Coordinates of N, CA, C and O in Angstrom, one line a residue:
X1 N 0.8 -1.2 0.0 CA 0.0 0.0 0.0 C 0.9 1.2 0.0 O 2.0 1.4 0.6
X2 N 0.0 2.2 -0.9 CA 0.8 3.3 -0.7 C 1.0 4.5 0.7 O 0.2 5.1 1.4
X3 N 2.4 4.6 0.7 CA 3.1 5.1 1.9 C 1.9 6.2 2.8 O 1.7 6.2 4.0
X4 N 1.5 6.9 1.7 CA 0.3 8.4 2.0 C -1.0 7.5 2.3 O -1.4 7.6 3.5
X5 N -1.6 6.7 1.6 CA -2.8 5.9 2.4 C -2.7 5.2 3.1 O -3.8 5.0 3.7
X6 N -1.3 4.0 3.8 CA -1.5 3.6 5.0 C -1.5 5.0 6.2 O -2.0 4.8 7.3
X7 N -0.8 6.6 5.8 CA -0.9 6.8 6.9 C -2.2 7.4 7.1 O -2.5 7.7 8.3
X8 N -3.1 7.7 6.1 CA -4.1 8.1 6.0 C -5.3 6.9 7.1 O -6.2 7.3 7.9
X9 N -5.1 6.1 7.0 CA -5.7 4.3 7.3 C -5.6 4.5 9.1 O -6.5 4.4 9.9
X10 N -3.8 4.7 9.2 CA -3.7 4.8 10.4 C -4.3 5.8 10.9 O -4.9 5.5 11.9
X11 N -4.2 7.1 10.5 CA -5.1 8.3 11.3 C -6.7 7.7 11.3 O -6.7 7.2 12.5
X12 N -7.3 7.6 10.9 CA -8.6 7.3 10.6 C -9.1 6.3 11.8 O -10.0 6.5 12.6
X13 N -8.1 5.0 11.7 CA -8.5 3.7 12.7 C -7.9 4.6 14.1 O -8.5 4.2 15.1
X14 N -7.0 5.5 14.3 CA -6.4 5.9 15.5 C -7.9 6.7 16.0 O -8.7 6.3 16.8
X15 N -8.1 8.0 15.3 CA -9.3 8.5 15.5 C -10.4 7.5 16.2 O -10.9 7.8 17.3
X16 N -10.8 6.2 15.6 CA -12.4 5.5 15.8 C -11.5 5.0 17.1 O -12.4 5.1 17.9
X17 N -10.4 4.5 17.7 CA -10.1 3.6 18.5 C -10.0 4.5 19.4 O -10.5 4.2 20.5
X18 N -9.4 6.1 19.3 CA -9.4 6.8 21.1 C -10.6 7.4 21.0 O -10.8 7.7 22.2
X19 N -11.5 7.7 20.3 CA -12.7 8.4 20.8 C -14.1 7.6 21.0 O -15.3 8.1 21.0
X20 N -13.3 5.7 21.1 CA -14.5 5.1 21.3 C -15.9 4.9 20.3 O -17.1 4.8 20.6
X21 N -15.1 5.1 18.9 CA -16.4 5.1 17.8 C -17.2 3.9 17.9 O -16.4 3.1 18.2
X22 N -18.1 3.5 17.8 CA -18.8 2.0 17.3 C -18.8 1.5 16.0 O -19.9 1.8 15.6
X23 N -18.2 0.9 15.2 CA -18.3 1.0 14.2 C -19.0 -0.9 13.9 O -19.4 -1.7 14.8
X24 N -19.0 -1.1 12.0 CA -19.4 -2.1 11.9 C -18.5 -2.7 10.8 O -18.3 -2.1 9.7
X25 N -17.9 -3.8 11.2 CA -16.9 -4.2 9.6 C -17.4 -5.7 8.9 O -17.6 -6.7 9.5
X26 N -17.5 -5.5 7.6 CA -18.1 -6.8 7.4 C -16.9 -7.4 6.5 O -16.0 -6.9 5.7
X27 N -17.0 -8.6 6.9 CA -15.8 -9.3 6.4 C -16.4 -9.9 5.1 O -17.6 -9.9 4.8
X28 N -15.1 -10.5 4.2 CA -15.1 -10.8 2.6 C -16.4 -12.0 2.8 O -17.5 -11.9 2.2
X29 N -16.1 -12.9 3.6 CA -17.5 -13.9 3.9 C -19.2 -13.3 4.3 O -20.2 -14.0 4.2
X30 N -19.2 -12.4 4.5 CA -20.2 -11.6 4.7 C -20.6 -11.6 6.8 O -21.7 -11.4 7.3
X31 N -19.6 -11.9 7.4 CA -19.7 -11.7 8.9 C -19.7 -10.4 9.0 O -18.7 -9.8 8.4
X32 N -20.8 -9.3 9.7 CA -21.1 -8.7 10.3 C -19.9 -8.5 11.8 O -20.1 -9.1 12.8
X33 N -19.0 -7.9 11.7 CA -18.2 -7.2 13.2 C -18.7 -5.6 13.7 O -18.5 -4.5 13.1
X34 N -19.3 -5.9 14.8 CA -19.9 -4.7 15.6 C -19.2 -4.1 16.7 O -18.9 -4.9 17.6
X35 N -19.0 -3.0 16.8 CA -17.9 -3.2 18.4 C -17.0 -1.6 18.2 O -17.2 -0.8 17.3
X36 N -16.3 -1.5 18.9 CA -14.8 -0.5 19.1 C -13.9 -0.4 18.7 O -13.9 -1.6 18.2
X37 N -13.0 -0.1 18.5 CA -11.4 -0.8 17.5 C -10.7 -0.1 19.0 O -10.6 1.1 19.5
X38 N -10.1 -1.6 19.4 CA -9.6 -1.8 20.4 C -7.9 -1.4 20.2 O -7.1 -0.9 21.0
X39 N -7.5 -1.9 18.9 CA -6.0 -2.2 18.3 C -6.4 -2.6 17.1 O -7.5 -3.1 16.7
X40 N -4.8 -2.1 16.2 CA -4.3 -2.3 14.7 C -3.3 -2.1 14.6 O -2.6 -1.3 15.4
X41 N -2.7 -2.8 13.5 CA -1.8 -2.9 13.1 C -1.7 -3.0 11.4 O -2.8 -3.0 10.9
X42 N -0.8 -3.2 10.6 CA -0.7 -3.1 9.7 C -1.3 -4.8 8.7 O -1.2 -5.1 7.5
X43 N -1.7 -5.4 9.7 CA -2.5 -6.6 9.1 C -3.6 -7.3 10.2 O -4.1 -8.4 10.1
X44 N -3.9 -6.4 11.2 CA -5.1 -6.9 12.5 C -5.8 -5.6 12.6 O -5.3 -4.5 13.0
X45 N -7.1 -5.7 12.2 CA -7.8 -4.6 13.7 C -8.6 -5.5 14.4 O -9.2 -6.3 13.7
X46 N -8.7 -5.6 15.8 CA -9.1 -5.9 17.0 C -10.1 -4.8 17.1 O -9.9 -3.6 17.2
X47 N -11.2 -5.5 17.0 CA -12.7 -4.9 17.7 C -13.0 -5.9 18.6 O -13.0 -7.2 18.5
X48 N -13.4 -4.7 19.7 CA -14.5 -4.8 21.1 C -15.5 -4.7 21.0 O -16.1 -3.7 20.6
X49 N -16.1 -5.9 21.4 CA -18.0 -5.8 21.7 C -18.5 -6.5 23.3 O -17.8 -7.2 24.2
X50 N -19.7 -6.1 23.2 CA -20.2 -7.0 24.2 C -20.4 -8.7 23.6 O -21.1 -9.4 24.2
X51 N -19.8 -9.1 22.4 CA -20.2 -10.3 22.1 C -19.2 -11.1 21.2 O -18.6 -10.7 20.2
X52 N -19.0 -12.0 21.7 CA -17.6 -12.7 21.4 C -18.2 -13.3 19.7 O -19.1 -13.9 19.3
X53 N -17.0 -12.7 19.2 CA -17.3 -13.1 17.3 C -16.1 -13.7 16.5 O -15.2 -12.9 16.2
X54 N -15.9 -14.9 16.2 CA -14.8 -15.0 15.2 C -15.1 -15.4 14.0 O -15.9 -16.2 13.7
X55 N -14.3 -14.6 13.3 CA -14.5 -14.9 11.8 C -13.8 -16.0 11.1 O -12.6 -16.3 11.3
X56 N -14.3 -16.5 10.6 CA -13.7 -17.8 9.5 C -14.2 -18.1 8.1 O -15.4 -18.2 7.7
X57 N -12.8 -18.3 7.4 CA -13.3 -18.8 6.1 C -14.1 -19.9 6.0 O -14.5 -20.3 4.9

């Protein structure tokens, strides 16, 4: 990815993660993730919910 949109990616996920956004991410399988972005990294985001979710192919 390019250098200017990962850091674009990182501001954006840093924003939703300290100001406690809710957001919703739907994965390539069609799983529904509801929750907080707890942590990321350049190949994980970790969302928080009240409801334990894992995704699988």
């Amino acid at each position: 990815m390019d250098q200017s949109l990962q850091n674009l990616q990182n501001q954006f996920l840093k924003e939703l993660r300290e100001n406690k956004t809710p957001i919703s991410i739907f994965l390539v399988n069609g799983v529904r993730l509801h929750g907080c972005v707890e942590f990321f990294d350049n190949y994980v985001v970790a969302v928080r919910s009240e409801v334990t979710q894992l995704g699988t192919r």
